[in-house]
Coordinates of C-alpha atoms in Angstrom, one line a residue:
M259 CA 17.3 111.9 109.8
A260 CA 18.1 113.4 106.4
I261 CA 18.8 110.0 104.9
L262 CA 14.9 108.8 106.3
Q263 CA 13.5 112.1 105.0
A264 CA 14.7 111.4 101.6
R265 CA 14.0 107.6 101.6
L266 CA 9.9 108.8 102.9
Q267 CA 10.2 111.4 99.9
K268 CA 11.4 109.2 97.2
S269 CA 8.7 106.9 98.2
I270 CA 5.8 109.3 98.0
C271 CA 7.0 110.3 94.9
D272 CA 6.6 106.8 93.8
Q273 CA 3.4 106.7 94.6
C274 CA 2.2 109.8 93.3
R275 CA 3.8 108.8 90.1
N276 CA 1.6 105.3 89.9
F277 CA -1.6 107.7 91.0
F278 CA -1.1 109.8 88.1
T279 CA 0.0 106.5 85.5
N280 CA -3.8 105.2 86.7
R281 CA -5.6 108.3 85.9
I282 CA -3.7 108.5 82.8
R283 CA -4.6 105.1 81.3
T284 CA -8.2 105.7 82.7
Y285 CA -8.5 109.4 80.8
A286 CA -9.2 107.6 77.4
T287 CA -11.0 104.8 78.0
A288 CA -14.0 104.7 75.3
T289 CA -17.5 105.7 76.2
T290 CA -20.9 104.8 74.6
I291 CA -23.6 107.1 73.3
A292 CA -26.7 106.4 72.1
P293 CA -28.0 108.7 69.5
S294 CA -31.8 109.6 69.1
T295 CA -31.6 111.1 65.7
L296 CA -30.4 108.3 63.8
D297 CA -31.7 105.6 62.1
A298 CA -32.7 102.2 63.4
A299 CA -30.1 99.7 62.5
P300 CA -31.4 96.0 61.8
T301 CA -31.0 93.8 64.7
N302 CA -30.3 89.9 64.9
E303 CA -33.9 89.4 65.6
G304 CA -34.6 90.9 62.3
I305 CA -35.0 87.4 60.6
T306 CA -38.3 86.2 60.4
F307 CA -40.6 83.7 58.6
G308 CA -44.2 83.9 57.2
M309 CA -44.6 87.5 57.9
P310 CA -42.8 90.8 56.0
S311 CA -40.3 92.4 57.5
T312 CA -40.5 96.2 58.4
S313 CA -39.5 98.9 55.8
P314 CA -37.1 101.3 55.8
Q315 CA -39.2 104.3 56.3
S316 CA -40.9 102.5 59.1
R317 CA -37.7 101.8 60.6
R318 CA -36.4 105.4 60.1
E319 CA -39.5 106.4 62.0
A320 CA -38.9 104.1 64.8
K321 CA -35.9 106.3 65.6
G322 CA -33.9 103.6 67.0
S323 CA -30.5 104.1 68.7
A324 CA -26.9 102.9 67.7
T325 CA -24.6 103.0 70.2
M326 CA -21.1 104.1 69.0
R327 CA -17.8 104.4 70.7
T328 CA -16.4 108.1 71.6
Y329 CA -13.1 109.2 73.0
K330 CA -12.2 111.8 75.2
P331 CA -10.5 114.7 73.3
R332 CA -6.8 114.4 74.4
T333 CA -6.3 115.3 70.8
P334 CA -7.7 117.1 68.1
G335 CA -8.4 113.8 66.3
T336 CA -9.8 112.3 69.0
R337 CA -12.3 115.2 69.8
H338 CA -14.8 113.8 66.9
L339 CA -13.9 110.3 66.1
R340 CA -16.7 108.1 66.6
R341 CA -16.7 104.3 65.9
P342 CA -19.1 101.0 66.2
I343 CA -18.2 98.8 69.1
N344 CA -16.8 95.5 67.4
D345 CA -15.2 94.1 70.2
H346 CA -15.6 90.7 68.9
L347 CA -13.3 91.1 66.0
W348 CA -10.1 89.0 65.5
K349 CA -6.8 90.8 66.7
G350 CA -4.2 89.5 64.7
R351 CA -3.6 89.3 61.2
P352 CA -5.5 87.7 58.4
Y353 CA -5.2 83.9 57.3
K354 CA -2.4 84.4 54.8
K355 CA -3.0 81.8 52.4
L356 CA -6.2 83.4 51.2
T357 CA -4.7 87.0 50.7
F358 CA -2.3 88.6 48.4
P359 CA -1.0 92.2 48.2
K360 CA -2.5 94.9 46.5
I361 CA 0.0 96.8 44.3
G362 CA 0.4 98.6 41.3
Q363 CA -1.7 101.6 39.5
G364 CA -4.9 100.5 41.0
K365 CA -3.8 102.1 44.5
G366 CA -4.3 105.5 42.6
G367 CA -7.7 104.8 40.8
R368 CA -5.6 104.2 37.4
N369 CA -6.3 101.7 34.7
N370 CA -3.9 99.3 32.9
S371 CA -2.6 102.2 30.6
G372 CA -2.2 104.7 33.8
R373 CA -5.2 106.9 33.2
I374 CA -7.2 108.1 35.8
T375 CA -10.6 106.1 35.9
M376 CA -11.6 106.7 39.3
R377 CA -10.8 110.2 41.1
H378 CA -9.8 110.9 44.6
H379 CA -8.2 107.6 44.8
G380 CA -4.2 107.4 46.1
G381 CA -2.2 106.6 48.9
G382 CA -3.4 104.8 52.0
H383 CA -1.9 102.1 54.3
R384 CA -0.6 98.8 52.8
R385 CA -3.5 96.4 52.2
R386 CA -3.9 92.9 51.2
I387 CA -6.9 91.6 49.5
R388 CA -8.8 89.0 50.8
M389 CA -10.2 86.5 48.7
V390 CA -14.0 85.9 49.7
D391 CA -16.5 82.9 48.9
Y392 CA -19.3 84.3 47.2
E393 CA -20.6 81.2 45.6
R394 CA -20.6 78.7 48.6
K395 CA -20.6 75.5 46.8
E396 CA -18.7 73.2 48.9
P397 CA -21.9 71.4 51.0
G398 CA -22.0 70.2 54.9
G399 CA -21.6 72.3 57.9
H400 CA -18.5 74.7 58.4
V401 CA -17.4 75.8 61.7
V402 CA -16.6 80.0 61.9
E403 CA -13.3 80.2 63.7
R404 CA -13.1 84.2 64.1
I405 CA -14.8 87.2 62.4
E406 CA -12.1 89.8 60.9
Y407 CA -12.3 93.0 59.9
D408 CA -11.5 93.6 56.2
P409 CA -10.1 96.9 55.0
N410 CA -11.1 96.5 51.2
R411 CA -15.1 96.3 52.4
S412 CA -17.5 98.1 55.0
A413 CA -18.7 94.6 55.7
H414 CA -17.1 91.8 58.2
L415 CA -15.3 88.9 57.0
A416 CA -15.8 85.1 58.7
L417 CA -13.3 82.6 58.6
I418 CA -14.7 79.2 58.7
E419 CA -13.2 75.6 58.2
H420 CA -15.1 72.4 57.0
P421 CA -14.2 70.2 60.0
T422 CA -13.4 67.0 57.6
T423 CA -11.6 68.2 54.7
K424 CA -10.0 71.3 56.9
V425 CA -10.4 73.4 54.1
K426 CA -11.0 77.4 55.0
S427 CA -12.7 80.1 53.4
Y428 CA -13.6 83.6 53.8
I429 CA -17.3 84.6 53.6
I430 CA -19.3 87.8 54.4
A431 CA -20.5 87.7 58.1
A432 CA -23.6 87.9 59.2
E433 CA -25.0 90.3 61.9
G434 CA -24.5 88.5 64.9
M435 CA -22.6 85.6 63.9
R436 CA -19.5 84.7 66.4
A437 CA -17.0 82.2 66.7
G438 CA -17.9 78.9 66.9
D439 CA -21.2 78.9 64.8
V440 CA -21.9 76.2 62.5
V441 CA -22.9 77.5 58.9
E442 CA -24.0 75.3 56.3
S443 CA -24.5 75.6 52.3
F444 CA -27.5 73.5 50.5
R445 CA -26.8 75.0 47.2
S446 CA -25.9 71.2 46.0
G447 CA -29.4 70.1 47.5
I448 CA -31.1 68.8 50.6
P449 CA -29.1 66.5 52.3
E450 CA -30.3 63.2 52.0
A451 CA -30.4 62.5 56.0
L452 CA -32.4 65.7 56.0
L453 CA -34.5 64.4 53.5
Q454 CA -35.5 61.0 55.1
S455 CA -36.0 62.7 58.5
M456 CA -38.8 64.6 56.9
G457 CA -40.2 61.2 55.5
G458 CA -38.9 61.4 52.0
V459 CA -41.2 64.4 51.3
I460 CA -39.8 68.1 51.6
D461 CA -42.2 69.9 53.8
P462 CA -41.7 73.7 53.7
G463 CA -42.0 74.5 57.4
I464 CA -39.9 71.4 58.9
L465 CA -37.4 72.6 56.0
A466 CA -37.4 76.2 57.4
A467 CA -36.9 75.1 60.5
K468 CA -34.1 73.1 59.9
T469 CA -32.4 75.1 57.2
C470 CA -32.8 78.8 57.6
F471 CA -30.2 79.8 60.2
R472 CA -28.1 82.9 60.0
G473 CA -25.3 82.4 57.7
N474 CA -26.5 79.4 55.9
C475 CA -26.6 79.7 51.9
L476 CA -29.9 78.2 50.4
P477 CA -31.6 78.4 47.0
L478 CA -34.3 81.2 47.0
R479 CA -37.1 78.7 46.5
L480 CA -36.1 77.0 49.7
I481 CA -36.2 80.6 51.8
P482 CA -40.0 81.4 53.4
V483 CA -41.8 84.9 52.5
G484 CA -40.6 87.9 54.7
T485 CA -36.9 86.3 55.1
Q486 CA -34.1 88.5 55.3
V487 CA -31.4 87.9 53.0
Y488 CA -28.0 88.9 51.9
N489 CA -25.4 87.8 49.3
V490 CA -28.0 87.6 46.8
C491 CA -26.9 85.5 43.4
T492 CA -28.4 87.0 40.1
R493 CA -27.6 83.6 38.1
V494 CA -28.1 79.7 39.2
S495 CA -24.5 79.1 38.7
G496 CA -22.6 82.6 40.0
G497 CA -22.0 84.2 43.1
G498 CA -23.7 86.8 45.2
V499 CA -24.1 90.0 43.5
F500 CA -26.5 92.2 45.7
C501 CA -26.4 93.2 49.2
R502 CA -22.8 93.0 50.2
S503 CA -22.3 95.9 52.3
A504 CA -22.3 96.6 55.9
G505 CA -26.1 96.3 57.3
T506 CA -27.7 95.6 53.5
F507 CA -30.4 92.9 53.6
A508 CA -32.8 92.0 50.8
T509 CA -36.4 91.0 51.6
V510 CA -38.7 88.1 50.0
V511 CA -41.5 89.6 49.4
G512 CA -43.5 87.2 47.0
K513 CA -42.8 84.2 44.7
G514 CA -44.5 83.0 41.3
D515 CA -46.5 80.3 40.2
R516 CA -44.7 77.7 37.7
S517 CA -46.7 78.6 35.0
T518 CA -44.7 82.1 34.8
G519 CA -41.2 80.3 35.3
F520 CA -41.6 80.2 39.3
Q521 CA -39.8 83.3 40.2
V522 CA -38.7 84.8 43.9
I523 CA -39.6 88.4 44.3
L524 CA -37.1 90.5 46.3
R525 CA -37.3 93.9 47.5
L526 CA -34.1 95.9 47.9
Q527 CA -33.4 98.5 50.5
S528 CA -33.3 101.4 47.7
G529 CA -37.4 100.3 47.2
E530 CA -36.8 98.5 44.3
V531 CA -38.7 95.1 43.7
R532 CA -37.0 92.4 41.5
K533 CA -37.0 89.2 40.3
F534 CA -34.9 86.3 40.7
D535 CA -34.7 83.0 39.4
K536 CA -35.9 80.2 41.8
D537 CA -32.5 78.2 41.7
A538 CA -30.1 81.0 42.3
C539 CA -28.8 81.5 46.1
A540 CA -28.9 83.4 48.9
T541 CA -27.6 83.9 52.4
V542 CA -30.0 84.6 55.8
G543 CA -29.7 86.8 57.7
V544 CA -28.3 90.9 57.4
V545 CA -24.5 92.0 56.4
S546 CA -22.7 92.6 59.4
N547 CA -21.3 95.6 60.8
P548 CA -24.8 97.7 60.1
N549 CA -23.4 100.9 62.2
H550 CA -20.6 101.3 59.5
H551 CA -22.3 104.5 58.2
F552 CA -22.5 106.4 61.4
R553 CA -18.9 106.4 61.8
Q554 CA -16.7 109.9 61.7
L555 CA -13.3 109.6 61.1
G556 CA -12.3 112.8 63.1
K557 CA -9.4 114.0 61.0
A558 CA -8.5 114.3 57.2
G559 CA -5.7 112.1 58.3
R560 CA -7.5 109.1 58.6
S561 CA -9.2 109.8 55.7
R562 CA -5.9 109.7 54.0
W563 CA -5.0 106.3 55.3
L564 CA -8.0 104.8 53.8
N565 CA -6.8 105.7 50.6
I566 CA -9.1 108.9 50.1
R567 CA -7.7 112.0 48.5
P568 CA -9.2 115.1 48.8
T569 CA -12.7 116.9 47.3
V570 CA -12.6 119.7 45.8
R571 CA -15.8 121.8 45.0
G572 CA -15.9 122.8 41.2
L573 CA -17.2 126.5 42.3
A574 CA -13.7 126.9 44.3
M575 CA -11.8 126.1 40.9
N576 CA -10.5 127.8 38.0
A577 CA -12.7 128.4 34.9
V578 CA -10.0 126.0 33.0
D579 CA -10.5 123.2 35.5
H580 CA -14.3 123.0 35.9
P581 CA -17.4 124.2 34.4
H582 CA -18.3 126.2 37.6
G583 CA -14.8 127.6 37.8
G584 CA -14.1 131.4 37.7
G585 CA -15.9 134.3 37.6
R586 CA -16.3 137.1 40.6
G587 CA -17.3 136.3 43.7
K588 CA -18.9 132.8 44.7
S589 CA -21.2 132.2 41.7
K590 CA -20.9 129.2 38.9
G591 CA -23.5 131.5 36.7
N592 CA -27.2 130.9 35.3
V593 CA -26.2 127.2 34.9
H594 CA -27.7 123.8 35.6
P595 CA -25.1 122.0 37.9
V596 CA -22.8 119.7 36.0
S597 CA -19.8 117.4 36.6
I598 CA -16.4 118.3 35.4
W599 CA -17.1 116.6 32.3
G600 CA -20.1 119.0 31.8
T601 CA -22.9 116.2 32.2
P602 CA -25.8 117.1 34.7
A603 CA -24.8 116.1 38.0
K604 CA -28.3 115.4 39.1
G605 CA -29.6 112.1 37.6
G606 CA -27.1 112.5 34.7
Y607 CA -28.7 111.7 31.2
K608 CA -31.6 109.4 31.0
T609 CA -30.1 106.7 28.7
R610 CA -32.7 104.0 29.4
R611 CA -35.8 103.7 26.7
K612 CA -39.0 103.3 27.7
R613 CA -39.5 100.8 25.4
N614 CA -36.3 98.6 26.7
P615 CA -37.3 98.0 30.3
N616 CA -35.3 96.1 32.5
K617 CA -37.2 92.7 32.5
Y618 CA -36.3 91.7 36.1
V619 CA -37.4 94.7 37.6
V620 CA -40.9 94.7 39.1
T621 CA -40.8 97.9 40.7
E622 CA -38.3 100.6 40.0
R623 CA -36.5 102.2 43.1
P624 CA -37.7 106.3 43.2
R625 CA -35.3 108.5 41.3
N626 CA -35.0 112.1 41.7
H627 CA -33.6 113.2 38.6
G628 CA -32.8 116.9 39.5
K629 CA -36.3 117.7 40.4
R630 CA -37.1 119.2 43.4
R631 CA -38.7 117.0 46.2
T632 CA -42.1 118.2 47.7
S633 CA -42.5 117.7 51.7
K634 CA -45.4 116.2 52.8
R635 CA -47.3 117.9 55.5

């Protein structure tokens, strides 16, 4: 009887152990939230043809939702942790042939002479630099093998492969791009087969219907007005410069006539309207990971993992360390806010001469320059 009771007790304990183990596993499962106070993030359907896209102000007024992943507060570091949901990312290591290790003084914000040129940098996890193809000069279709996380930038990368030459390269992934998609670069010109299908004459409508897809690289003269683009080049033979971080894009708002050099006009997200060469290239779509700026790290250690050192207010320093330091109580004196080197902290010095404006800028972005904004009521 005692042996039977011991066996029964042992089996019950095993059942309880399995029960509690299952409960622990489900305790920290991720949940999603949809904050209503966040700015509307660009969606996959934002690529439009023939009509201008909505402005950042109208998207801000729309009060769209951004779904994030939160965690049950089993530890203090997960209580305020909030991350974008990117379950489609590659779980393995990067393609090693297209990477090299990040070593040397650059990790600590130093230049070649050892002086600190970028403050608040240092430490961080070991990284490998991905060699990204910003030029997209190789013609033909490329198959997207996978979408990868890149620790060196806010956007995601796509590993693409040419089906014939088997050459692989990294490009900045567009929002909505997935493994198995086919992207193509038309930087070297329109293929002969596509030109013959249009009857030997370029038809803008048919050309846009066959080429303007997410992830395709096109000259700006072939992109219809109203299309959202990213990785915009400033020169005919150079790589992409504008709109390369997560969720950014530019909108084609107009095209000049041939008498003025046939320049294409783009509106950036900052509000600046800028002219570009007609033969400069851009990629159709919006940069991936648009909810990156909604994330919350949750703890100070996660910031140190990202190579970010603490930032201290000048008011909390001594007088020898900062112009705002020292004194009795929390006061910087009756002076304007300045940086640690004494330059104005809001807007800096106005160095550009009004008689020498940037010839590529049509409308400058709104600047504050330290002036208090008046609220519209």
